[in-house]
DNA sequence: TATGAATGAGATTTCATTCAT
DNA sequence: AATGAATGAAATCTCATTCAT
């Protein structure tokens, strides 16, 4: 009937090569467009930017909401993956703070990170992606606390709250690199143990 | 054209009063509606909530954008006024942190505070309202720094950035009172001088 | 919010004169258009035929389904009213057969009579219009049976079934006047008492 | 181009068999789907029900209209064939009335019988199928009239009209078995000679 | 001045049909 | 010959804004 869309792709079922290419293109275009104009941007513009017809967008994402949800999911996956790289490259203290800064820097560019962090009820389907963003941050946090780089009395939900807030601030406030660095400095000071 | 000119004059005065009342009602309704559904909510819904016809909304605010801008302005005025009360009631240290907390608590309720802080290009018309929000915060900050309650190396733009960020986080994250308190605790620690 | 449409008009609440005029125009245009092209005809064509913009149709009938339902309702009312006239003018025997013939003749022109008789689940809201079509036919039938013009063992549901069927046949078959007369002759013979 | 021509030939035969099977499947699925949802049902749904891809449907029937026409033709053939069986099994009187009842019962299930009877301009291609439905009914009618079971003054077009009408009524009215029997009783009485 | 109906551009969604794989 | 992705015109519905009453 209606093309058993997108989740099929997610679930790993086979898609034709060109379909997969288009799906990726659409996601990329959508991320750009929604990043620039907010989620009230039109689906038609997404299609145009992706270089496909409007119907193709619909085939992959039957609803605008589905498209938005797919962007979030994709982005979350990417961010989680990048966390792994960071924690491999650096010691636990650096890993935590680097990841925090990294996400905020991302947010300054990509408006959609917002929705990702705010979760906004968009089907997170816990379990279908074992390592969720919050879990990743939790791991980095614990490691940093064990290493004495973060106050032991700070809980994960507070960290997520501050991370979210900082990302949103960075985005909407259009901070430049310097302001971001100084702002993060204050936040990080709040997280570090008192001398 | 009116039969009894005296009555006409009286009616005119009465109408102006009505108009003022309507303006206020519309602003209040708009603040509620946009707070709940974001700024993509429809003008018709604002009219309905205000109990007036759609035409009346457009008579007072020729454009949706104008309506949004008016909300911001009204809110800014209110917040600035409240700052005066706080700094009168408390010492400089308390005043700064109280005001910060006060704004974040507001943000948790009113989505529009966001736009206010983010400025979003909506006609701030600097000067037509002598004391702007940023200036108020600046004064509180300076006082708190002189009193030794805030690190002297913290600049106003950083404070505004963190304030904005925390407000946005509080709103979109739907923090409860406890989480808000703990989160602010961390931020405030970052702002206080090291022992 | 969304214009408290159509039922307002139905319920007799005041509508502006021009609005009432447009509502009537739209209904008339819709009846024509759907009669000609079936219910898959486009709302836009209805708007064009009525000489209004598409949004006006939407204001009165928020959904295509609502528009269809309104046509049915309007038509039912008209038919029921016309029954009263017939039973006043003629004796009971003539009244019944005349009404039957009258409806079939109508059906030959108006495709929508179909849906009316078939009821198709479109909100009949029993009670909000005390005398429904079936009831009217029932009254005419009873009177005709008391007068000995219709077999006493014929039940109302059979009559409605034959009436519906004949209407649909007349419509889809595009019967001419002669064929309709002869066909009704056979049906009426089946309804009359055996000599 | 094929490497082994023998296999190619064999494959060709196999493919033709597959194709025939697919054609039949599609027709069956289409009959079901259009019966349930009317002819505005989507071609994709037909494909899904048939278990083939949408492209396959269009390979066999280049146009939706062609598909509809094919259903009609297929159905007509089936109904005509079944007439032969009936007139062989029973006397002429029974054959006519049985066939009439049989078609109405069919119509109660299959929405497409409607279109068949109404002809709707869909390529009947007279002559390519020597015995048409109307002709079959005509033969049964004549036989029944010769046997004195049907009034001699009834013409074929009237019978077709009543038959069509009753089929449509049965379909759209969703008559149950009992109502259908009683309704047909009245119609048949109208067709029988007066005592 | 208030009302609320009308406008019409634009957004989302549907679906018959084409075409690369 | 089958598949199913892509197309794009058209349909439905939304909503900021205008204007007659």
Coordinates of N, CA, C and O in Angstrom, one line a residue, chain C residues 25-158:
Chain C
X25 N -25.1 29.4 -2.3 CA -24.4 29.2 -3.6 C -23.5 28.0 -3.6 O -23.5 27.3 -4.6
X26 N -22.8 27.9 -2.6 CA -21.8 26.7 -2.6 C -22.6 25.4 -2.6 O -22.2 24.5 -3.3
X27 N -23.6 25.3 -1.8 CA -24.4 24.1 -1.7 C -25.0 23.8 -3.1 O -24.9 22.7 -3.6
X28 N -25.5 24.8 -3.7 CA -26.1 24.6 -5.1 C -25.0 24.2 -6.1 O -25.2 23.2 -6.8
X29 N -23.9 24.9 -6.0 CA -22.8 24.5 -7.0 C -22.4 23.1 -6.7 O -22.2 22.3 -7.6
X30 N -22.2 22.8 -5.4 CA -21.7 21.4 -5.1 C -22.7 20.4 -5.6 O -22.3 19.3 -6.1
X31 N -24.0 20.6 -5.4 CA -25.0 19.7 -5.8 C -24.9 19.4 -7.3 O -24.8 18.3 -7.8
X32 N -24.7 20.5 -8.0 CA -24.5 20.4 -9.5 C -23.3 19.6 -9.8 O -23.3 18.6 -10.6
X33 N -22.2 20.0 -9.3 CA -20.9 19.4 -9.7 C -20.9 17.9 -9.3 O -20.5 17.1 -10.1
X34 N -21.3 17.6 -8.1 CA -21.2 16.2 -7.7 C -22.2 15.4 -8.5 O -22.0 14.2 -8.7
X35 N -23.3 16.1 -8.8 CA -24.3 15.3 -9.6 C -23.7 15.0 -11.0 O -23.9 13.9 -11.5
X36 N -23.0 15.9 -11.5 CA -22.4 15.6 -12.9 C -21.2 14.7 -12.9 O -21.1 13.8 -13.7
X37 N -20.3 14.8 -11.9 CA -19.1 14.1 -12.0 C -18.9 13.1 -10.8 O -17.8 12.5 -10.7
X38 N -19.9 12.9 -10.0 CA -19.7 12.0 -8.9 C -18.9 12.7 -7.8 O -18.4 13.7 -8.0
X39 N -18.9 12.0 -6.7 CA -18.3 12.7 -5.5 C -16.8 12.7 -5.5 O -16.2 13.2 -4.6
X40 N -16.2 12.3 -6.6 CA -14.7 12.5 -6.7 C -14.4 13.8 -7.4 O -13.2 14.1 -7.6
X41 N -15.4 14.6 -7.7 CA -15.1 15.9 -8.3 C -14.4 16.7 -7.3 O -14.5 16.5 -6.1
X42 N -13.7 17.7 -7.8 CA -12.8 18.5 -6.8 C -13.5 19.7 -6.2 O -14.4 20.3 -6.8
X43 N -13.2 19.9 -5.0 CA -13.7 21.0 -4.2 C -13.4 22.3 -4.9 O -14.2 23.3 -4.9
X44 N -12.3 22.4 -5.6 CA -11.9 23.6 -6.3 C -13.0 23.9 -7.4 O -13.3 25.1 -7.6
X45 N -13.4 22.9 -8.0 CA -14.4 23.1 -9.1 C -15.7 23.6 -8.5 O -16.4 24.5 -9.0
X46 N -16.1 23.1 -7.3 CA -17.3 23.6 -6.6 C -17.1 25.1 -6.4 O -18.0 25.9 -6.6
X47 N -15.9 25.5 -5.9 CA -15.7 26.9 -5.6 C -15.8 27.7 -6.8 O -16.5 28.8 -6.8
X48 N -15.2 27.2 -7.9 CA -15.3 28.0 -9.1 C -16.7 28.2 -9.6 O -17.2 29.3 -9.9
X49 N -17.5 27.1 -9.6 CA -18.9 27.1 -10.0 C -19.7 28.1 -9.1 O -20.6 28.8 -9.6
X50 N -19.3 28.1 -7.8 CA -20.1 29.0 -6.9 C -19.6 30.4 -7.0 O -20.2 31.3 -6.4
X51 N -18.5 30.6 -7.7 CA -18.0 32.0 -7.8 C -17.3 32.5 -6.6 O -17.3 33.7 -6.3
X52 N -16.8 31.6 -5.8 CA -16.1 32.0 -4.5 C -14.7 31.5 -4.6 O -14.4 30.6 -5.4
X53 N -13.9 31.9 -3.6 CA -12.5 31.4 -3.5 C -12.6 30.1 -2.8 O -13.5 29.8 -2.0
X54 N -11.6 29.3 -2.9 CA -11.5 28.0 -2.3 C -11.6 28.0 -0.8 O -12.3 27.2 -0.2
X55 N -11.0 29.1 -0.3 CA -11.1 29.2 1.2 C -12.5 29.4 1.7 O -12.8 29.0 2.9
X56 N -13.3 30.0 0.9 CA -14.7 30.2 1.4 C -15.4 28.9 1.5 O -16.2 28.7 2.5
X57 N -15.2 28.0 0.6 CA -15.8 26.7 0.8 C -15.3 26.0 2.0 O -16.1 25.5 2.8
X58 N -14.0 26.1 2.3 CA -13.5 25.5 3.5 C -14.1 26.2 4.8 O -14.3 25.5 5.7
X59 N -14.3 27.5 4.7 CA -14.8 28.1 5.9 C -16.2 27.6 6.2 O -16.5 27.3 7.4
X60 N -17.0 27.3 5.2 CA -18.4 26.8 5.5 C -18.4 25.3 5.8 O -19.2 24.9 6.6
X61 N -17.5 24.6 5.1 CA -17.5 23.1 5.2 C -16.1 22.7 5.4 O -15.4 22.5 4.4
X62 N -15.6 22.5 6.6 CA -14.2 22.3 6.9 C -13.6 21.1 6.1 O -12.4 21.0 6.0
X63 N -14.5 20.2 5.7 CA -14.0 19.0 5.1 C -14.8 18.7 3.9 O -16.0 19.1 3.8
X64 N -14.3 18.0 2.9 CA -15.1 17.6 1.8 C -16.2 16.8 2.2 O -17.4 16.9 1.7
X65 N -15.9 15.9 3.2 CA -17.0 15.1 3.7 C -18.1 15.9 4.3 O -19.3 15.6 4.1
X66 N -17.8 17.0 5.0 CA -18.8 17.8 5.5 C -19.7 18.4 4.4 O -20.9 18.6 4.6
X67 N -19.0 18.8 3.4 CA -19.8 19.4 2.3 C -20.8 18.4 1.7 O -22.0 18.7 1.5
X68 N -20.3 17.2 1.5 CA -21.2 16.1 1.0 C -22.3 15.9 1.9 O -23.5 15.8 1.5
X69 N -22.0 15.8 3.2 CA -23.0 15.6 4.2 C -24.1 16.7 4.2 O -25.3 16.4 4.3
X70 N -23.6 17.9 4.0 CA -24.5 19.0 4.0 C -25.5 18.9 2.8 O -26.7 19.3 2.9
X71 N -25.0 18.5 1.7 CA -25.8 18.4 0.5 C -26.9 17.4 0.8 O -28.1 17.6 0.5
X72 N -26.5 16.2 1.3 CA -27.5 15.2 1.6 C -28.6 15.8 2.6 O -29.8 15.6 2.3
X73 N -28.2 16.4 3.6 CA -29.1 16.9 4.6 C -30.1 17.9 3.9 O -31.3 17.8 4.1
X74 N -29.5 18.8 3.2 CA -30.3 19.8 2.5 C -31.4 19.2 1.6 O -32.6 19.5 1.6
X75 N -30.9 18.2 0.9 CA -31.7 17.5 -0.1 C -32.8 16.7 0.6 O -34.0 16.7 0.2
X76 N -32.5 16.1 1.7 CA -33.5 15.3 2.5 C -34.6 16.2 2.9 O -35.7 16.0 2.8
X77 N -34.2 17.4 3.5 CA -35.1 18.3 3.9 C -36.1 18.7 2.8 O -37.3 18.7 3.0
X78 N -35.5 19.0 1.7 CA -36.3 19.4 0.6 C -37.3 18.3 0.2 O -38.5 18.6 -0.1
X79 N -36.9 17.1 0.1 CA -37.7 16.0 -0.3 C -38.8 15.8 0.7 O -40.0 15.5 0.3
X80 N -38.5 15.9 1.9 CA -39.5 15.6 3.0 C -40.5 16.7 2.9 O -41.7 16.4 3.0
X81 N -40.1 17.9 2.7 CA -41.1 19.0 2.6 C -42.0 18.8 1.4 O -43.2 19.1 1.5
X82 N -41.4 18.4 0.3 CA -42.3 18.2 -0.8 C -43.3 17.1 -0.6 O -44.4 17.1 -1.3
X83 N -43.0 16.2 0.2 CA -44.0 15.1 0.5 C -45.2 15.7 1.1 O -46.3 15.3 0.8
X84 N -45.1 16.7 2.0 CA -46.2 17.3 2.7 C -47.2 17.8 1.6 O -48.4 17.6 1.7
X85 N -46.6 18.6 0.7 CA -47.4 19.2 -0.4 C -48.2 18.1 -1.1 O -49.4 18.2 -1.3
X86 N -47.5 17.0 -1.5 CA -48.2 16.0 -2.3 C -49.4 15.4 -1.5 O -50.5 15.2 -2.0
X87 N -49.1 15.1 -0.2 CA -50.2 14.4 0.5 C -51.4 15.3 0.8 O -52.5 14.9 1.0
X88 N -51.1 16.6 0.8 CA -52.2 17.6 0.9 C -53.0 17.6 -0.4 O -54.3 17.6 -0.3
X89 N -52.4 17.6 -1.5 CA -53.0 17.8 -2.8 C -53.9 16.6 -3.2 O -54.8 16.8 -4.0
X90 N -53.4 15.4 -2.9 CA -54.1 14.2 -3.5 C -54.6 13.3 -2.4 O -54.3 13.4 -1.2
X91 N -55.3 12.3 -2.9 CA -55.8 11.2 -2.0 C -54.6 10.4 -1.6 O -53.5 10.4 -2.2
X92 N -54.8 9.5 -0.6 CA -53.7 8.7 -0.1 C -53.0 7.8 -1.1 O -51.8 7.6 -1.1
X93 N -53.8 7.2 -1.9 CA -53.3 6.3 -2.9 C -52.4 7.0 -3.9 O -51.2 6.7 -4.1
X94 N -52.9 8.1 -4.5 CA -52.1 8.9 -5.4 C -50.9 9.4 -4.7 O -49.8 9.5 -5.3
X95 N -51.0 9.9 -3.5 CA -49.9 10.5 -2.8 C -48.7 9.6 -2.7 O -47.6 10.0 -3.0
X96 N -49.0 8.3 -2.3 CA -47.9 7.4 -2.2 C -47.2 7.2 -3.5 O -46.0 7.3 -3.7
X97 N -47.9 6.8 -4.5 CA -47.3 6.5 -5.8 C -46.7 7.8 -6.5 O -45.7 7.7 -7.1
X98 N -47.3 8.9 -6.3 CA -46.8 10.1 -6.8 C -45.4 10.4 -6.2 O -44.5 10.8 -6.9
X99 N -45.4 10.2 -4.9 CA -44.1 10.6 -4.2 C -43.0 9.7 -4.7 O -41.9 10.1 -4.9
X100 N -43.4 8.4 -4.8 CA -42.4 7.4 -5.3 C -41.9 7.8 -6.7 O -40.7 8.0 -6.9
X101 N -42.8 8.1 -7.5 CA -42.4 8.5 -8.9 C -41.6 9.8 -8.9 O -40.6 10.0 -9.6
X102 N -42.0 10.7 -8.0 CA -41.3 12.0 -7.9 C -39.9 11.8 -7.5 O -39.0 12.4 -8.1
X103 N -39.6 11.0 -6.5 CA -38.3 10.8 -6.1 C -37.4 10.1 -7.2 O -36.2 10.5 -7.4
X104 N -38.0 9.2 -7.9 CA -37.2 8.5 -8.9 C -36.9 9.5 -10.0 O -35.8 9.5 -10.6
X105 N -37.8 10.4 -10.3 CA -37.6 11.4 -11.3 C -36.5 12.3 -10.9 O -35.6 12.7 -11.7
X106 N -36.5 12.7 -9.6 CA -35.4 13.5 -9.1 C -34.1 12.8 -9.2 O -33.1 13.4 -9.7
X107 N -34.1 11.6 -8.9 CA -32.8 10.8 -8.9 C -32.2 10.8 -10.3 O -31.0 10.8 -10.5
X108 N -33.1 10.8 -11.3 CA -32.6 10.7 -12.7 C -31.7 11.9 -13.0 O -30.9 11.9 -13.8
X109 N -32.0 13.0 -12.2 CA -31.2 14.2 -12.4 C -30.1 14.4 -11.4 O -29.0 14.8 -11.8
X110 N -30.4 14.1 -10.2 CA -29.4 14.4 -9.2 C -28.7 13.2 -8.6 O -29.3 12.4 -7.9
X111 N -27.5 13.1 -8.9 CA -26.7 11.9 -8.5 C -26.7 11.8 -7.0 O -26.6 10.7 -6.4
X112 N -26.8 12.9 -6.3 CA -26.7 12.9 -4.9 C -27.9 12.2 -4.1 O -27.7 11.9 -3.0
X113 N -29.0 12.1 -4.8 CA -30.1 11.5 -4.1 C -29.7 10.1 -3.7 O -30.1 9.6 -2.6
X114 N -28.8 9.5 -4.4 CA -28.3 8.2 -4.1 C -27.8 8.2 -2.7 O -28.3 7.4 -1.8
X115 N -26.8 9.0 -2.4 CA -26.2 9.0 -1.1 C -27.2 9.3 -0.1 O -27.1 8.7 1.0
X116 N -28.1 10.1 -0.4 CA -29.2 10.4 0.6 C -29.9 9.1 1.0 O -30.1 8.9 2.2
X117 N -30.3 8.4 0.0 CA -31.1 7.2 0.3 C -30.2 6.1 0.9 O -30.6 5.3 1.8
X118 N -29.0 6.0 0.4 CA -28.1 5.0 0.9 C -27.6 5.3 2.3 O -27.0 4.5 3.0
X119 N -27.8 6.6 2.7 CA -27.4 7.0 4.1 C -25.9 7.0 4.4 O -25.4 7.9 5.1
X120 N -25.2 6.1 3.8 CA -23.8 6.0 3.9 C -23.1 6.5 5.1 O -22.0 7.1 5.1
X121 N -23.8 6.3 6.2 CA -23.2 6.7 7.5 C -23.0 8.2 7.7 O -22.5 8.6 8.8
X122 N -23.4 9.0 6.8 CA -23.2 10.4 7.0 C -24.2 10.9 8.0 O -25.4 10.8 7.8
X123 N -23.7 11.4 9.1 CA -24.5 11.8 10.2 C -26.0 12.2 10.0 O -26.3 13.3 9.7
X124 N -26.8 11.2 10.2 CA -28.2 11.5 10.1 C -28.8 12.2 11.3 O -29.8 12.8 11.3
X125 N -28.0 12.0 12.4 CA -28.4 12.6 13.7 C -29.9 12.5 13.9 O -30.6 13.6 13.8
X126 N -30.4 11.4 14.2 CA -31.9 11.2 14.3 C -32.4 12.1 15.4 O -31.8 12.2 16.4
X127 N -33.5 12.7 15.1 CA -34.1 13.5 16.2 C -33.9 15.0 15.9 O -34.7 15.8 16.3
X128 N -32.8 15.3 15.3 CA -32.5 16.8 15.1 C -33.4 17.2 13.9 O -33.6 18.4 13.7
X129 N -33.9 16.3 13.2 CA -34.9 16.7 12.2 C -36.0 15.7 12.4 O -35.9 14.5 12.0
X130 N -37.1 16.1 13.0 CA -38.0 15.1 13.5 C -38.5 14.2 12.5 O -38.5 13.0 12.6
X131 N -39.0 14.7 11.3 CA -39.5 13.8 10.3 C -38.4 13.5 9.3 O -38.0 14.3 8.5
X132 N -38.0 12.3 9.4 CA -37.0 11.8 8.4 C -37.7 11.3 7.2 O -38.9 11.1 7.2
X133 N -36.8 11.1 6.2 CA -37.4 10.6 4.9 C -38.1 9.3 5.1 O -39.3 9.1 4.6
X134 N -37.5 8.4 5.8 CA -38.1 7.1 5.9 C -39.5 7.2 6.6 O -40.5 6.5 6.3
X135 N -39.5 8.1 7.6 CA -40.8 8.2 8.3 C -41.9 8.8 7.4 O -43.0 8.3 7.4
X136 N -41.5 9.7 6.6 CA -42.5 10.3 5.6 C -43.0 9.2 4.7 O -44.3 9.1 4.5
X137 N -42.1 8.5 4.1 CA -42.6 7.4 3.2 C -43.5 6.4 4.0 O -44.5 6.0 3.5
X138 N -43.1 6.2 5.2 CA -43.9 5.3 6.1 C -45.3 5.8 6.2 O -46.3 5.0 6.1
X139 N -45.4 7.0 6.5 CA -46.8 7.6 6.6 C -47.6 7.5 5.4 O -48.8 7.1 5.4
X140 N -46.9 7.8 4.2 CA -47.7 7.7 3.0 C -48.0 6.3 2.7 O -49.1 6.0 2.2
X141 N -47.1 5.3 3.0 CA -47.4 3.9 2.8 C -48.6 3.5 3.6 O -49.5 2.8 3.1
X142 N -48.6 3.8 4.9 CA -49.7 3.3 5.8 C -51.0 3.8 5.2 O -52.0 3.1 5.2
X143 N -51.0 5.1 4.9 CA -52.3 5.7 4.4 C -52.7 5.0 3.1 O -53.9 4.6 3.0
X144 N -51.8 4.7 2.2 CA -52.1 4.0 1.0 C -52.6 2.6 1.3 O -53.5 2.1 0.6
X145 N -52.0 2.0 2.3 CA -52.5 0.6 2.6 C -53.9 0.6 3.2 O -54.7 -0.2 2.9
X146 N -54.1 1.6 4.1 CA -55.5 1.8 4.7 C -56.5 2.0 3.5 O -57.6 1.5 3.6
X147 N -56.1 2.7 2.5 CA -57.0 3.0 1.4 C -57.1 1.8 0.4 O -57.8 1.9 -0.6
X148 N -56.4 0.8 0.7 CA -56.5 -0.4 -0.1 C -55.7 -0.3 -1.4 O -55.9 -1.1 -2.4
X149 N -54.8 0.7 -1.5 CA -54.1 0.9 -2.8 C -52.7 0.1 -2.8 O -52.1 0.0 -3.9
X150 N -52.3 -0.3 -1.7 CA -51.1 -1.1 -1.6 C -51.3 -2.3 -0.8 O -52.1 -2.3 0.2
X151 N -50.7 -3.4 -1.2 CA -50.9 -4.7 -0.5 C -50.6 -4.5 1.0 O -49.6 -3.9 1.4
X152 N -51.4 -5.1 1.8 CA -51.2 -4.9 3.3 C -50.0 -5.6 3.8 O -49.5 -5.3 4.9
X153 N -49.4 -6.6 3.1 CA -48.3 -7.4 3.6 C -47.0 -6.8 3.2 O -45.9 -7.4 3.5
X154 N -47.0 -5.6 2.6 CA -45.7 -5.0 2.3 C -45.2 -4.2 3.4 O -45.9 -3.3 4.0
X155 N -43.9 -4.4 3.8 CA -43.3 -3.7 4.9 C -42.6 -2.4 4.4 O -42.2 -2.3 3.3
X156 N -42.3 -1.5 5.3 CA -41.7 -0.3 5.0 C -40.3 -0.5 4.5 O -39.8 0.1 3.5
X157 N -39.5 -1.4 5.1 CA -38.2 -1.6 4.6 C -38.1 -2.1 3.2 O -37.2 -1.7 2.4
X158 N -39.1 -2.9 2.8 CA -39.1 -3.4 1.4 C -39.4 -2.2 0.5 O -38.7 -2.1 -0.6

